[in-house]
Each structure stands twice: as C-alpha cells, then as structure tokens.
Coordinates of C-alpha atoms in Angstrom, one line a residue:
M581 CA 50.8 78.0 122.0
R582 CA 53.7 75.4 120.7
R583 CA 57.3 75.8 121.0
R584 CA 57.6 75.4 117.1
D585 CA 54.6 78.1 115.8
L586 CA 56.8 80.3 117.9
V587 CA 60.4 79.8 116.9
A588 CA 58.2 80.5 113.3
G589 CA 56.7 83.3 113.9
V590 CA 59.8 85.5 115.4
G591 CA 61.2 84.8 111.9
S592 CA 59.1 85.6 110.0
L593 CA 59.0 89.2 111.4
G594 CA 62.0 89.0 111.4
I595 CA 61.9 88.6 107.9
L596 CA 59.5 91.2 107.0
A597 CA 61.8 93.7 109.1
G598 CA 64.2 93.2 107.0
A599 CA 61.7 93.5 104.1
G600 CA 60.6 97.1 105.4
G601 CA 64.9 97.8 105.6
V602 CA 65.0 96.9 101.9
L603 CA 62.0 99.2 101.2
W604 CA 63.6 102.2 103.2
R605 CA 66.6 102.4 102.6
G606 CA 67.2 100.4 98.8
L607 CA 69.3 97.7 97.6
P608 CA 72.7 98.2 98.8
V609 CA 75.6 99.2 95.9
G610 CA 77.8 96.6 95.4
N611 CA 78.1 93.6 98.0
E612 CA 78.6 95.9 100.5
S613 CA 77.3 95.7 103.9
P614 CA 74.9 98.6 104.5
A615 CA 76.8 101.4 106.8
A616 CA 74.9 102.0 110.1
D617 CA 74.3 105.0 110.4
S618 CA 73.2 107.0 107.2
S619 CA 74.1 110.5 108.7
G620 CA 77.8 109.2 110.2
D621 CA 81.1 110.0 109.0
E622 CA 82.6 106.5 108.5
D623 CA 86.0 107.2 106.7
A624 CA 87.0 104.9 103.5
D625 CA 88.5 101.5 104.7
D626 CA 91.7 101.2 106.0
D627 CA 93.4 99.1 103.8
S628 CA 92.9 101.2 101.1
D629 CA 96.3 102.3 99.0
G630 CA 95.7 105.3 97.2
P631 CA 92.7 107.4 95.3
I632 CA 90.0 105.4 93.8
V633 CA 90.1 106.6 89.9
L634 CA 86.5 107.1 88.5
E635 CA 86.3 107.2 84.5
T636 CA 84.5 110.3 83.3
I637 CA 82.2 110.7 80.3
D638 CA 82.3 113.2 77.4
A639 CA 78.9 114.7 78.1
T640 CA 77.6 117.9 79.4
G641 CA 79.5 119.7 81.8
S642 CA 81.4 116.5 82.1
E643 CA 84.5 115.2 79.5
E644 CA 86.3 111.6 78.5
G645 CA 89.0 111.0 81.5
T646 CA 89.7 110.6 85.2
I647 CA 89.2 112.1 88.2
E648 CA 90.2 110.7 91.4
V649 CA 88.2 110.7 94.6
P650 CA 90.6 112.2 96.7
N651 CA 92.1 114.7 95.3
D652 CA 93.6 117.9 95.9
G653 CA 90.8 119.5 97.1
V654 CA 86.8 118.7 98.6
T655 CA 84.9 115.9 96.5
V656 CA 80.8 115.8 96.2
A657 CA 79.8 112.8 95.0
M658 CA 75.8 112.0 93.9
F659 CA 75.6 108.2 93.6
F660 CA 72.7 107.0 91.3
A661 CA 70.7 104.7 89.0
P662 CA 69.1 105.8 85.7
S663 CA 66.0 104.2 86.6
C664 CA 65.4 105.5 90.0
G665 CA 62.7 107.8 90.3
T666 CA 63.9 110.1 93.6
C667 CA 67.2 110.1 91.4
Q668 CA 65.5 112.3 89.0
S669 CA 64.2 114.4 91.2
L670 CA 67.5 115.2 93.3
M671 CA 68.9 116.1 89.8
P672 CA 67.3 119.7 89.6
H673 CA 68.1 120.3 93.5
L674 CA 72.3 119.4 92.9
R675 CA 72.1 121.1 90.1
E676 CA 71.6 124.5 91.7
A677 CA 73.8 123.6 94.8
S678 CA 76.5 122.6 92.4
D679 CA 76.1 126.2 90.6
Q680 CA 76.6 127.9 94.7
L681 CA 79.2 125.8 95.0
N682 CA 81.6 126.7 91.9
E683 CA 80.5 130.0 92.0
E684 CA 81.6 130.3 95.4
Y685 CA 84.5 127.7 95.9
G686 CA 86.1 127.1 92.2
D687 CA 88.8 124.8 91.9
D688 CA 88.0 123.8 95.4
V689 CA 85.2 121.5 94.8
T690 CA 84.5 118.5 92.2
V691 CA 80.8 117.8 91.4
V692 CA 80.9 114.1 90.2
S693 CA 77.3 111.8 89.8
V694 CA 78.1 108.0 89.8
T695 CA 76.8 105.3 88.3
S696 CA 77.6 101.9 87.3
T697 CA 75.1 100.6 84.9
R698 CA 74.3 101.7 81.3
S699 CA 76.2 102.5 78.4
E700 CA 77.9 105.7 78.1
D701 CA 75.8 106.5 74.8
E702 CA 72.2 105.8 77.2
L703 CA 74.1 107.8 79.7
R704 CA 74.8 110.8 78.1
E705 CA 70.8 110.8 77.0
W706 CA 69.8 110.2 80.2
W707 CA 72.6 113.3 81.7
D708 CA 71.1 115.9 79.1
E709 CA 67.3 115.1 79.9
H710 CA 67.6 116.1 83.5
D711 CA 69.9 119.2 83.1
G712 CA 73.4 117.8 84.3
N713 CA 75.6 120.1 84.2
W714 CA 79.2 118.3 86.3
Y715 CA 81.5 115.3 86.2
L716 CA 79.7 112.3 84.9
G717 CA 81.4 109.2 86.5
H718 CA 80.9 105.7 85.1
D719 CA 82.1 103.1 87.9
P720 CA 81.3 99.9 86.7
G721 CA 83.5 98.0 89.7
R722 CA 81.6 99.9 92.9
S723 CA 84.9 100.4 94.1
L724 CA 84.2 104.4 95.6
G725 CA 80.4 103.1 97.0
V726 CA 82.3 100.0 98.1
S727 CA 84.6 102.0 100.4
Y728 CA 82.6 104.5 101.3
R729 CA 79.5 102.0 102.4
V730 CA 77.2 103.4 99.8
V731 CA 73.1 102.1 100.4
G732 CA 70.9 102.6 97.9
Y733 CA 69.9 105.6 95.6
P734 CA 70.5 108.5 95.6
V735 CA 73.3 109.2 98.1
I736 CA 75.5 112.3 98.4
I737 CA 78.9 112.0 100.5
V738 CA 81.2 114.7 100.5
V739 CA 85.4 113.7 101.0
D740 CA 87.9 116.1 101.5
E741 CA 91.4 116.2 99.9
N742 CA 92.6 113.5 103.1
G743 CA 89.4 111.1 101.7
E744 CA 87.6 111.4 105.1
K745 CA 83.7 111.3 103.8
H746 CA 82.2 114.3 106.5
W747 CA 79.1 114.0 104.9
H748 CA 76.8 111.2 104.0
E749 CA 73.3 111.2 103.1
N750 CA 70.6 109.8 101.0
G751 CA 67.0 110.5 99.2
V752 CA 66.2 113.9 97.9
L753 CA 67.5 116.6 99.2
D754 CA 67.2 120.3 98.0
A755 CA 69.8 123.1 97.8
R756 CA 70.4 124.6 100.7
R757 CA 71.0 120.9 102.9
I758 CA 73.8 119.7 100.0
Y759 CA 75.2 123.2 100.2
Y760 CA 75.7 123.6 104.0
G761 CA 76.5 119.5 103.8
A762 CA 79.4 120.9 101.8
A763 CA 80.3 124.3 102.7
P764 CA 81.6 123.7 106.5
V765 CA 84.2 120.9 104.9
L766 CA 85.7 123.0 102.0
D767 CA 85.6 126.2 104.6
E768 CA 87.8 124.0 106.8
Y769 CA 89.6 122.9 103.2
R770 CA 90.6 125.9 103.0
E771 CA 91.7 127.0 106.2
R772 CA 93.8 123.9 105.9
T773 CA 95.6 125.1 103.3
Q774 CA 96.3 128.6 103.9
E775 CA 98.2 127.6 106.9
S776 CA 100.2 125.5 104.5
D777 CA 100.8 128.1 102.5
D778 CA 102.0 130.6 105.2
A779 CA 104.0 128.1 106.9
D780 CA 105.7 127.6 103.8
D781 CA 106.2 131.4 103.1
D782 CA 107.4 131.7 106.5
S783 CA 110.1 129.1 106.1
E784 CA 111.3 130.3 102.7
A785 CA 111.8 133.6 104.1
E786 CA 114.0 132.3 107.5
S787 CA 115.8 130.3 104.3
S788 CA 116.7 134.4 103.0
D789 CA 117.7 135.9 106.1
A790 CA 119.9 132.9 106.6
N791 CA 121.2 133.3 103.1
S792 CA 121.6 137.2 103.4
D793 CA 123.2 137.0 107.0
S794 CA 126.3 134.1 105.4
D795 CA 126.8 135.8 102.7
S796 CA 127.3 139.2 104.5
D797 CA 129.5 137.5 106.9
P798 CA 132.8 136.7 104.6
G799 CA 132.6 140.9 103.6
S800 CA 132.9 141.8 107.3
D801 CA 135.2 139.2 107.6
S802 CA 137.4 140.4 104.7
N803 CA 137.1 144.5 105.8
S804 CA 138.5 143.8 109.8
D805 CA 141.4 141.7 108.1
S806 CA 142.4 144.8 105.4
D807 CA 141.6 146.8 108.7
S808 CA 144.0 145.3 110.8
D809 CA 146.7 145.8 108.1
S810 CA 146.3 148.6 107.9
E811 CA 146.7 149.3 111.7
G812 CA 150.2 147.1 111.8
E813 CA 151.2 148.5 109.0
E814 CA 150.8 152.2 110.7
S815 CA 152.4 150.9 113.9
T816 CA 155.3 149.7 112.2
D817 CA 156.0 152.8 110.6
P818 CA 156.8 154.9 114.4
G819 CA 159.5 152.1 114.5
S820 CA 161.7 152.5 111.9
D821 CA 161.4 156.1 112.1
S822 CA 162.8 155.9 115.3
D823 CA 165.5 153.1 114.5
S824 CA 166.6 155.7 112.1
D825 CA 166.8 159.0 113.9
P826 CA 169.5 157.5 116.4
T827 CA 171.5 157.0 113.4
E828 CA 171.3 160.6 111.7
A829 CA 172.1 161.9 115.7
E830 CA 175.4 160.2 116.5
S831 CA 176.5 161.0 113.0
G832 CA 175.5 164.4 113.6
D833 CA 177.2 164.6 116.2
E834 CA 180.3 163.4 115.1
G835 CA 180.6 166.0 112.6
D836 CA 180.2 168.5 115.1
E837 CA 183.1 167.1 116.9
D838 CA 185.2 166.9 113.7
G839 CA 184.4 170.6 112.7
S840 CA 185.4 171.9 116.8
T841 CA 189.2 169.5 116.4
D842 CA 189.9 171.0 113.0
G843 CA 189.0 174.8 114.5
D844 CA 191.5 174.1 117.3
D845 CA 194.2 173.1 114.8
E846 CA 193.8 176.3 113.4
T847 CA 194.4 178.5 115.8
D848 CA 197.6 176.7 117.2
D849 CA 199.4 177.5 113.9

C-alpha cells in the first residue's frame, strides 16, 4: 500500500470516529469544547466573577423574573431543546424527582430547565404539553451551559451554593437516579449550613456573656468602694473618742483637786 493511501485511510477513520462521537453525545451547547467526562466534577471556569443570572418565563410552576446560579442553596439544572425527543422523554422523570426533592428539601433546592431556543410563547406551550412544573429558564447567550461545559441534550447538573458542580449526567435518567444525584449534595449543604448556624450561636452566646460580665463589674467595684469607705469611717470613730476622753479625765481630776483644797481651807477657819 502506498503511503498516500495509508494517510488517507487513517484520516477517514478519524472523521468517522468524530461523527460517531457527535451522534452519541449530541452537538455542543454553544461553542465550548466537549467535556472530557460527562460524569466528572468539573467546576465552573475560574474566571467567573459572580453568579450567572437566568431569565425565567411565566409558565406553570415558573414565574417571570430571574434566578442566580449559584444561589443560597443547591441548583438542579436541566439543559434541553424543545425539538429534542430525548428531552421530551426525560420530562416525566424529572417531574417525579423534582416533586420528591421539593417535598424533602423545600427551599434548599432550586430546579430549573434551561434552553436557548424558541420564543417564550412556544416554550410555554411546550412546557404545558410536557407537564413542566418548576422554573423554566431562557438563556439565549448559553452562558450557563458554557460555564459548566455542558455538551448535548438533555443534560442535568447539580451545583452547590459555592458554584461547584457535583453531578453531571446526560440522556434519559429515571427519577431515582436524578434524586440520588442531588440528595447527597443537599445533605452536605444542610450540614454546612447547620455548622455555620451553630458557630454563629456560639459567637453570640460568648458576646452576651462578655457583655454581662462587663455590666456587673462596675457595680461590684462601687460596692467594694462603699464598704471600704464605711470601714474607714468606723476606724476613725474610736480615734476621736480616745482623743476626747483624756481631756475629760484631766478636767475631772482638776475639779477634784480644787474641791479638796476648798475643804481644807474651811477646816482651817
């Protein structure tokens, strides 16, 4: 075989392998390069300078406004395209998992489905058709998918309050798998929150004790001062009595001497 034919054959194999990868993983969301491992724990890009703000649409279970990722809880984000048949198949499983997570963790968890295509009216219609009942996010700039290196549709990621991605899976997942992908992250979040609350309580208690001690010290000082003053006054009284008594005694003695002299004079007369 000639070298040119060999090179051409190798190139053809590379193209076929790349096409197979696209068919299996789907096209990238945005222009980011595919992630090395769809189940890895890659964090958001280091140059991110704050939370990503997603616009939310007024739809069933959602309201018009914005949400931030990360926020003060745990976020379960599903990336989808309305034209994706696999995304449609995932919706009932995500609905079941979302209900379980909300029932157990309440406001600590935020579930959001994110897309970058279609108008709001079309998305709202698609949402109702597939029983969506959580936040519906519209991200035309694909900023969230790019930040967390999302490839293909559908993809579900779990992000904690610090922006760290803990779970990343694609394809049709059953409700149990989605639940157990998010639940450990939520449990860890609650543990951190509880530890932080306990530390704050201890700090407040120590501060309160310190204030109580400082408030009680001046009173005890004044009491000790008054006690010492009283003792000083009492110690002064005996001294004054002792000073006056000798004088009275001397004057009494002089009186006695005068009296005895007068008596002697009368006797002589």
